[in-house]
mmCIF file of C-alpha atoms in Angstrom:
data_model
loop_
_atom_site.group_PDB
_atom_site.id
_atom_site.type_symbol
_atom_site.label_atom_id
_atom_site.label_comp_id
_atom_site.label_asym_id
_atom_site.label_seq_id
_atom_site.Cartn_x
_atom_site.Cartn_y
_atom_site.Cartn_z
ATOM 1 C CA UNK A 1 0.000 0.000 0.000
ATOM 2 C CA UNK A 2 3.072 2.442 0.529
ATOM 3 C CA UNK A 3 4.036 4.935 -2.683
ATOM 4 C CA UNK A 4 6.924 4.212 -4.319
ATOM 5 C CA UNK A 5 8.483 7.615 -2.650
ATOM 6 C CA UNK A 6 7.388 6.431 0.384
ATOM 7 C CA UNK A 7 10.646 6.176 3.043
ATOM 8 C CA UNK A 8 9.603 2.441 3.566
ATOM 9 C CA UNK A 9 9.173 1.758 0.299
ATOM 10 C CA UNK A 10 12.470 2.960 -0.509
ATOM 11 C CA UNK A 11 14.056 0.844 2.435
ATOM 12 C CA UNK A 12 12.204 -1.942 0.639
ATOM 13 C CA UNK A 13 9.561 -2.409 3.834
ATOM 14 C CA UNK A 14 6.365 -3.157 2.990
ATOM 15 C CA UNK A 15 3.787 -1.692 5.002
ATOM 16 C CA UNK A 16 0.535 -3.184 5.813
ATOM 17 C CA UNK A 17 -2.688 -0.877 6.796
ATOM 18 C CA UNK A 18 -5.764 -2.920 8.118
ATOM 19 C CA UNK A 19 -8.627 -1.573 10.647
ATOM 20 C CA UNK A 20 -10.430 -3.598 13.074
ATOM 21 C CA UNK A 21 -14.023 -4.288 13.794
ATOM 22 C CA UNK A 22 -14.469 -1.052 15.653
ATOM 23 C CA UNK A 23 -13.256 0.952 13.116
ATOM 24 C CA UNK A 24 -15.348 -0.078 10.733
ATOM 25 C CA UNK A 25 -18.337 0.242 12.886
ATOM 26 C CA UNK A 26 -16.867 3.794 13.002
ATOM 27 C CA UNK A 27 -16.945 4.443 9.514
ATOM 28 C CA UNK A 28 -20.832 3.694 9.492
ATOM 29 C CA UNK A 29 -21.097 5.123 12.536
ATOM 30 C CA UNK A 30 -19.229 8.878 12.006
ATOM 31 C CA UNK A 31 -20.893 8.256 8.152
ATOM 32 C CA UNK A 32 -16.463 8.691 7.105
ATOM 33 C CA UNK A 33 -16.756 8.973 3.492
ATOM 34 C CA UNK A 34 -14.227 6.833 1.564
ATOM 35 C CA UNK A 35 -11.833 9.811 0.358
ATOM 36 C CA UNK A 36 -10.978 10.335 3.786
ATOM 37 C CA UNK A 37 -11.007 6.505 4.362
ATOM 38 C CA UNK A 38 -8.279 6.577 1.570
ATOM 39 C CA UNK A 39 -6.451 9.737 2.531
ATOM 40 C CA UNK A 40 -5.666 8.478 6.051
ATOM 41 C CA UNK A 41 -4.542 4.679 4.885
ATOM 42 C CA UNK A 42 -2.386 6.074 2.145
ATOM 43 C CA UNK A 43 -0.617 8.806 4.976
ATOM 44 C CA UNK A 44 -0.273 5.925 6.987
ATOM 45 C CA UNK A 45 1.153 3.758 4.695
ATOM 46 C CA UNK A 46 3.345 6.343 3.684
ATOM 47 C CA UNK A 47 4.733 6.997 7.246
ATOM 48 C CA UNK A 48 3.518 5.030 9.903
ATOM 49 C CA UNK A 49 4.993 6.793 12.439
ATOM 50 C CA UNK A 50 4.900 11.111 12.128
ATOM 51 C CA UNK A 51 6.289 13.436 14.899
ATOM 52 C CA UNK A 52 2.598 14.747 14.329
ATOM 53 C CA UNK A 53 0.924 12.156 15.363
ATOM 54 C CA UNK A 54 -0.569 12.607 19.274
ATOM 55 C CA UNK A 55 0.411 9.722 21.583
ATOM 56 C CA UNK A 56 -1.537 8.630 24.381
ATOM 57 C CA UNK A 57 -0.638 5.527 26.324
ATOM 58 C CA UNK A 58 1.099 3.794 23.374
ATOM 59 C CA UNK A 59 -2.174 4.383 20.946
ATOM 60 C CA UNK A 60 -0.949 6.946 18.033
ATOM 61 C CA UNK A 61 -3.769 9.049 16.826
ATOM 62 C CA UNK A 62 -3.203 11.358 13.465
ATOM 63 C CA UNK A 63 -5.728 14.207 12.099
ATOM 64 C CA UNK A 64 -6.824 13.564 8.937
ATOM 65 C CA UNK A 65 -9.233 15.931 7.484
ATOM 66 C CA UNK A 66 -11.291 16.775 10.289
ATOM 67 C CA UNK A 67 -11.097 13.217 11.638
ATOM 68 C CA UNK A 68 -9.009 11.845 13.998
ATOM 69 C CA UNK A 69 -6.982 7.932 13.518
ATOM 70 C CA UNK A 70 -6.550 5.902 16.369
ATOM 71 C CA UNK A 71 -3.940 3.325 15.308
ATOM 72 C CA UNK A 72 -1.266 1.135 16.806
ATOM 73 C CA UNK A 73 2.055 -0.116 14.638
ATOM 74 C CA UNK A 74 3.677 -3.215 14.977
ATOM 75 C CA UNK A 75 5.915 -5.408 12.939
ATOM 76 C CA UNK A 76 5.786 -8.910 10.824
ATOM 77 C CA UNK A 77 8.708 -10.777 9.653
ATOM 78 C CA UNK A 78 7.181 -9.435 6.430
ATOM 79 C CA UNK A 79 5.631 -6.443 6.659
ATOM 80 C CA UNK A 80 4.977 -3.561 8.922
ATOM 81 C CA UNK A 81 1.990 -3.609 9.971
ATOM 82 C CA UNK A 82 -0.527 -0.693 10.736
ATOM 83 C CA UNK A 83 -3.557 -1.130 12.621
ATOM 84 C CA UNK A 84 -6.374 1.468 12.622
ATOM 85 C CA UNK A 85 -8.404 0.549 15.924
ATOM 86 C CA UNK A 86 -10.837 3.629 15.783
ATOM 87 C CA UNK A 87 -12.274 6.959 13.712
ATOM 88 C CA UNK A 88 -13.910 9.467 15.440
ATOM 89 C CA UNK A 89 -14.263 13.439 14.719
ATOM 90 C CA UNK A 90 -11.696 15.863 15.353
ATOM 91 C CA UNK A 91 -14.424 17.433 17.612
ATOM 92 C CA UNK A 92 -14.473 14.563 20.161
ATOM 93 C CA UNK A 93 -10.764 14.232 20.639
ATOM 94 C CA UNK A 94 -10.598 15.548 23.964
ATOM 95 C CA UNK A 95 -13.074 12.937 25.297
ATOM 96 C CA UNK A 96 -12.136 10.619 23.287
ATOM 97 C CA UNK A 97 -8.522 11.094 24.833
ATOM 98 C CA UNK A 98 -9.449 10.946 28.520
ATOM 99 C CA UNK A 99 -11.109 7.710 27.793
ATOM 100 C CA UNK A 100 -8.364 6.020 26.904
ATOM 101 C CA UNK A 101 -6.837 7.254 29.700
ATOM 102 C CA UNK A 102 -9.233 6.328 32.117
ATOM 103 C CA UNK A 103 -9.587 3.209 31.018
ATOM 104 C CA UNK A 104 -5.889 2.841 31.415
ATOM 105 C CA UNK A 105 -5.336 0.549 27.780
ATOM 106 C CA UNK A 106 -2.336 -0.974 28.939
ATOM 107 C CA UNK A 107 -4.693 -2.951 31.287
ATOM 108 C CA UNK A 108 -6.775 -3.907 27.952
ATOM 109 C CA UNK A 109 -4.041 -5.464 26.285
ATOM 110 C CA UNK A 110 -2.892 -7.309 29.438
ATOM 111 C CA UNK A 111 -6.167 -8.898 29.651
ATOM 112 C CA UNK A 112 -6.752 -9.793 25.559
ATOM 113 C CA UNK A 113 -3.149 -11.182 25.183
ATOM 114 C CA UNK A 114 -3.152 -12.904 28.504
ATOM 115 C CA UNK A 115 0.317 -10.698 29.355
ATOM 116 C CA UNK B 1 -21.547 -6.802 15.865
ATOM 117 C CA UNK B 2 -24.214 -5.217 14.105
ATOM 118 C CA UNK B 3 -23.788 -1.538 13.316
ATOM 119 C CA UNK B 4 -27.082 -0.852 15.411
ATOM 120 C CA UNK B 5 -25.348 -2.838 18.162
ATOM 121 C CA UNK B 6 -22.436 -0.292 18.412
ATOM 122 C CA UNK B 7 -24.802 2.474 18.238
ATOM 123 C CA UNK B 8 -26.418 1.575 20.700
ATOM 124 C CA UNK B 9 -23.547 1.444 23.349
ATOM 125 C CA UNK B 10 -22.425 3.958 25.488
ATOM 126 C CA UNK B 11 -19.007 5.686 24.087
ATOM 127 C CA UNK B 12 -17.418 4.409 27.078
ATOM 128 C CA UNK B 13 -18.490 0.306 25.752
ATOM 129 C CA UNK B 14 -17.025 1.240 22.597
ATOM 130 C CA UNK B 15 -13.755 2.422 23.491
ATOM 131 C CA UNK B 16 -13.204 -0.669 25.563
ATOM 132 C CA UNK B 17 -14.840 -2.924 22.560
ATOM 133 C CA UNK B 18 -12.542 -1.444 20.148
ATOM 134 C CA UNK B 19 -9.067 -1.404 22.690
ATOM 135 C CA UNK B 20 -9.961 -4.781 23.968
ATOM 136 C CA UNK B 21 -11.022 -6.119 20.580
ATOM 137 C CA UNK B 22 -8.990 -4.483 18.699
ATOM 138 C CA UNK B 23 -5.690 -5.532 20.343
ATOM 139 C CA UNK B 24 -7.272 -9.122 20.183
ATOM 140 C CA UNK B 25 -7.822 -8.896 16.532
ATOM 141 C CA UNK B 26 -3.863 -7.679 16.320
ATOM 142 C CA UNK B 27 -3.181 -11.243 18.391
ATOM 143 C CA UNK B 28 -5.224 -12.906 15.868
ATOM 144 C CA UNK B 29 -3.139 -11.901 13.539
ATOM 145 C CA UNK B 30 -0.699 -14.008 14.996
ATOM 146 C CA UNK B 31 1.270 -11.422 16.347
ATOM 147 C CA UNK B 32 0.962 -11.724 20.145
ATOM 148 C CA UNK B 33 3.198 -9.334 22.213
ATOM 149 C CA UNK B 34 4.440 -11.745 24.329
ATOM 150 C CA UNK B 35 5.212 -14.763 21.933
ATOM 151 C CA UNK B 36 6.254 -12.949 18.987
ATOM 152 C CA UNK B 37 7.819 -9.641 20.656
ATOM 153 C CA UNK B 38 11.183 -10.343 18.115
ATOM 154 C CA UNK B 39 9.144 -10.677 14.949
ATOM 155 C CA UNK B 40 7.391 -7.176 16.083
ATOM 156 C CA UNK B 41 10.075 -5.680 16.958
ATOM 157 C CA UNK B 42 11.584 -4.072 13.147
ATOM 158 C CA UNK B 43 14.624 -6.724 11.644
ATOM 159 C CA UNK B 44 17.224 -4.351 12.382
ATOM 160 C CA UNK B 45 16.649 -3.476 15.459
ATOM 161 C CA UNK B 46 19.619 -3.514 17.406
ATOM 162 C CA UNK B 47 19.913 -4.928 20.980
ATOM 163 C CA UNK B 48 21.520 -1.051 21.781
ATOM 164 C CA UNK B 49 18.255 0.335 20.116
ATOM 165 C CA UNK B 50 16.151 -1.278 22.598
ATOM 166 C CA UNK B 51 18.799 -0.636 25.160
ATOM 167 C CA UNK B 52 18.562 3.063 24.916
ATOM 168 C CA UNK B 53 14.902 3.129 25.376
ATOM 169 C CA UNK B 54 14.890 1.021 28.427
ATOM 170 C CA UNK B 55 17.234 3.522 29.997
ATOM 171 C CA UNK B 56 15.536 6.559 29.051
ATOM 172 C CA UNK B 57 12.585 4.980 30.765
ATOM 173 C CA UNK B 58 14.075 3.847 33.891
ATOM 174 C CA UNK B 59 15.370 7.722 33.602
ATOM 175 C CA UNK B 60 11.878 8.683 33.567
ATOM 176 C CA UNK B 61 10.715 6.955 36.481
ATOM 177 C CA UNK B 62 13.476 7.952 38.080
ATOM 178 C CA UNK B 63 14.937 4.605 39.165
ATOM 179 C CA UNK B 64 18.371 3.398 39.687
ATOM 180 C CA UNK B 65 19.212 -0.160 38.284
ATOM 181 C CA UNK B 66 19.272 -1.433 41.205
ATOM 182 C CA UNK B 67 15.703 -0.606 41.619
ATOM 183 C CA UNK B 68 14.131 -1.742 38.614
ATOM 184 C CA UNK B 69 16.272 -4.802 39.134
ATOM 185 C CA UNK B 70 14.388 -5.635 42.592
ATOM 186 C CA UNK B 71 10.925 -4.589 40.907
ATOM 187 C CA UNK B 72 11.236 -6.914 37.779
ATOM 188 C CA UNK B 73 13.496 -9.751 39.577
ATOM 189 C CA UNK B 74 16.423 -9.388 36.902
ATOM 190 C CA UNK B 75 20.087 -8.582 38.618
ATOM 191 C CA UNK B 76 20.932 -5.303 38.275
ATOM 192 C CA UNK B 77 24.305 -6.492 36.550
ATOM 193 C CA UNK B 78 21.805 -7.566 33.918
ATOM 194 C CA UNK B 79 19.617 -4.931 33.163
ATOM 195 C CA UNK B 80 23.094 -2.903 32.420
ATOM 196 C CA UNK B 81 24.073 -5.510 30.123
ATOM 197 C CA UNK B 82 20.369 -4.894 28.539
ATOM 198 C CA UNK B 83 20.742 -1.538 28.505
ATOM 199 C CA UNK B 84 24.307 -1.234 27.404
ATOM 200 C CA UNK B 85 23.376 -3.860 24.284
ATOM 201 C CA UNK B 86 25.636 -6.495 25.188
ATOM 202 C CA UNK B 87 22.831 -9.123 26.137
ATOM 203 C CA UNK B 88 19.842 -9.931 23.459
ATOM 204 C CA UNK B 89 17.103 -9.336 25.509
ATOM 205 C CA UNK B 90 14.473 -11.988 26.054
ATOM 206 C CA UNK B 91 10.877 -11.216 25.207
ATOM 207 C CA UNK B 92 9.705 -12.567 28.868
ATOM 208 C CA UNK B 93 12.078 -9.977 30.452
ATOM 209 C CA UNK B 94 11.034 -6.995 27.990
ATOM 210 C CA UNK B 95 7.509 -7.933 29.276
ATOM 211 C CA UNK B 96 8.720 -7.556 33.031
ATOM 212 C CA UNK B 97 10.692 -4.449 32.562
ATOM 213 C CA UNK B 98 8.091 -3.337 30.886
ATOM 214 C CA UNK B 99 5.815 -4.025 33.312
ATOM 215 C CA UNK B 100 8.396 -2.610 36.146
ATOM 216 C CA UNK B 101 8.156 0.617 34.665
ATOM 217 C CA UNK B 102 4.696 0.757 34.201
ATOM 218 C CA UNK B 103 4.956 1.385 30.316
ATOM 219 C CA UNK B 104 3.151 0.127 27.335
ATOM 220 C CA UNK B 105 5.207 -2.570 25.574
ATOM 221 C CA UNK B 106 3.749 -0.667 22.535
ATOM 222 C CA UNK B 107 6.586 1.931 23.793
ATOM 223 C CA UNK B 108 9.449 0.083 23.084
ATOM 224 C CA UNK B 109 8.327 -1.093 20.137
ATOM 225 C CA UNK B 110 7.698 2.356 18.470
ATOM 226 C CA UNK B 111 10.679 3.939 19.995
ATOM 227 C CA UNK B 112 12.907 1.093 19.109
ATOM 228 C CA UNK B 113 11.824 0.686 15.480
ATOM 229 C CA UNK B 114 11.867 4.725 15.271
ATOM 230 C CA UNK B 115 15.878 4.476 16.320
ATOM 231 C CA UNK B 116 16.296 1.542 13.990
ATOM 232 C CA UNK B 117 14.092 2.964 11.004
ATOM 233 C CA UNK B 118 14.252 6.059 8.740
ATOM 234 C CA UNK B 119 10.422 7.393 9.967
ATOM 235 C CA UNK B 120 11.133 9.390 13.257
ATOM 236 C CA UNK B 121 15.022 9.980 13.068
ATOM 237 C CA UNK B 122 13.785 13.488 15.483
ATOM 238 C CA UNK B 123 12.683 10.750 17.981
ATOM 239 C CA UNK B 124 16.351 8.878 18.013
ATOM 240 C CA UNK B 125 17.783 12.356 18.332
ATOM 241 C CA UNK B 126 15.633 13.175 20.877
ATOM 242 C CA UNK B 127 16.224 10.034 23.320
ATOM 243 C CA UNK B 128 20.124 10.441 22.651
ATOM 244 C CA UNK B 129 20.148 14.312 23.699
ATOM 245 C CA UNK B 130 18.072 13.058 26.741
ATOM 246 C CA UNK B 131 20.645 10.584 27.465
ATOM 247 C CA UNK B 132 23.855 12.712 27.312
ATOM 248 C CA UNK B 133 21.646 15.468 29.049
ATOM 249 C CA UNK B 134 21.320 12.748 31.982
ATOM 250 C CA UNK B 135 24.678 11.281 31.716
ATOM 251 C CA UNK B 136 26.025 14.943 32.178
ATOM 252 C CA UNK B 137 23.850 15.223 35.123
ATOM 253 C CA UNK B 138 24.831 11.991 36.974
ATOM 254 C CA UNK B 139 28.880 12.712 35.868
ATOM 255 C CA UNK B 140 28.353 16.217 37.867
#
């Protein structure tokens, strides 16, 4: 999915963009339209990591267009690998933010991966 | 779930739906934190990479070796060796420094594969001024 200019590209990494459940329920939820569905997978793609992005307790979130992308990176032997996990407006950030927070994510992970 | 499903919930339920879920779709994806920690970390990461973060953390919290050794249950002489590069680091003791510090292991991962990788060379700049900063510190 990366451009051919893209950094990883060019270090011959492929990079692999793929949302979850919730983020598609976002997408019908938030009524995204696919333009900025596009836009944010091809930034993504493109750089996976920007100084940019906002961090909050190891979830990356980047503006695009008005809409915020809550995403988490990891790696394959093959690919790296770019997970959207949520969409929600630029407007609810805040909120959205604090939440994460609160529910202190790191505890999440600890309890899906059995950590 | 049914779009009317996650309408329906609270924002709250769908924040922890889509962090809980979500990271359990990642680990369906065969690529489970614990297990697999290597293959996510990026191929050329090296052992100094991860090294660097681990101190800059410990930094952070604002605990000695020593400490974090006590905390975690690895020697102290180890954690310097981890630190330092000159050990591999096992993914079972990433998790427990990890833990130790009270970080994501989503930390080291991004900040190791940012020192490693050509994406956030401003972040590898950063954690190395923040090291010599503290090294100056602790020489005077």
């Amino acid at each position: 999915m990366a451009d051919a200019d893209s950094p990883f590209a060019r270090r011959g990494v492929k990079v692999e963009v793929e949302t979850t459940e919730a983020a598609e329920l976002d997408i019908i939820l938030y009524d995204i339209d696919e333009a900025t569905i596009e836009k944010a997978g091809r930034s993504l793609a493109n750089l996976p990591l920007m100084r940019e992005d906002i961090r909050v307790d190891g979830i990356n979130i980047r503006p695009v267009d008005q809409i915020d992308v809550a995403f988490i990176v990891s790696r394959t032997e093959a690919a790296s690998v770019v997970t959207i996990i949520r969409f929600w407006p630029e407007a609810e950030r805040d909120a959205k933010i604090e939440l994460i927070k609160a529910l202190n994510w790191l505890a999440t992970l600890r309890g899906a991966t059995g950590i | 779930m049914t779009p009317e499903t996650y309408k329906a919930m609270s924002e709250r339920e769908r924040m922890e739906f889509a962090l809980s879920h979500g990271i359990a779709a990642v680990a369906g994806r065969q690529i489970s934190f614990e297990d697999n920690i290597e293959k996510a970390l990026p191929k050329d990461t090296r052992n100094i990479d991860i090294g660097i973060v681990i101190r800059a953390r410990r930094w952070m919290a604002g605990m000695t070796q020593h400490q974090l050794g006590k905390k975690t249950g690895i020697s102290a002489v180890q954690i310097q060796r981890y630190e330092t590069g000159q050990t591999a680091l096992p993914s079972r003791h990433l998790v427990r420094i990890a833990r130790g510090l009270d970080v994501p292991l989503a930390a080291f991962l991004d900040f190791a594969g940012a020192i490693s990788g050509a994406s956030e060379k401003g972040e590898a700049q950063r954690i190395e001024r923040f090291s010599s900063v503290q090294t100056q510190k602790q020489a005077g």
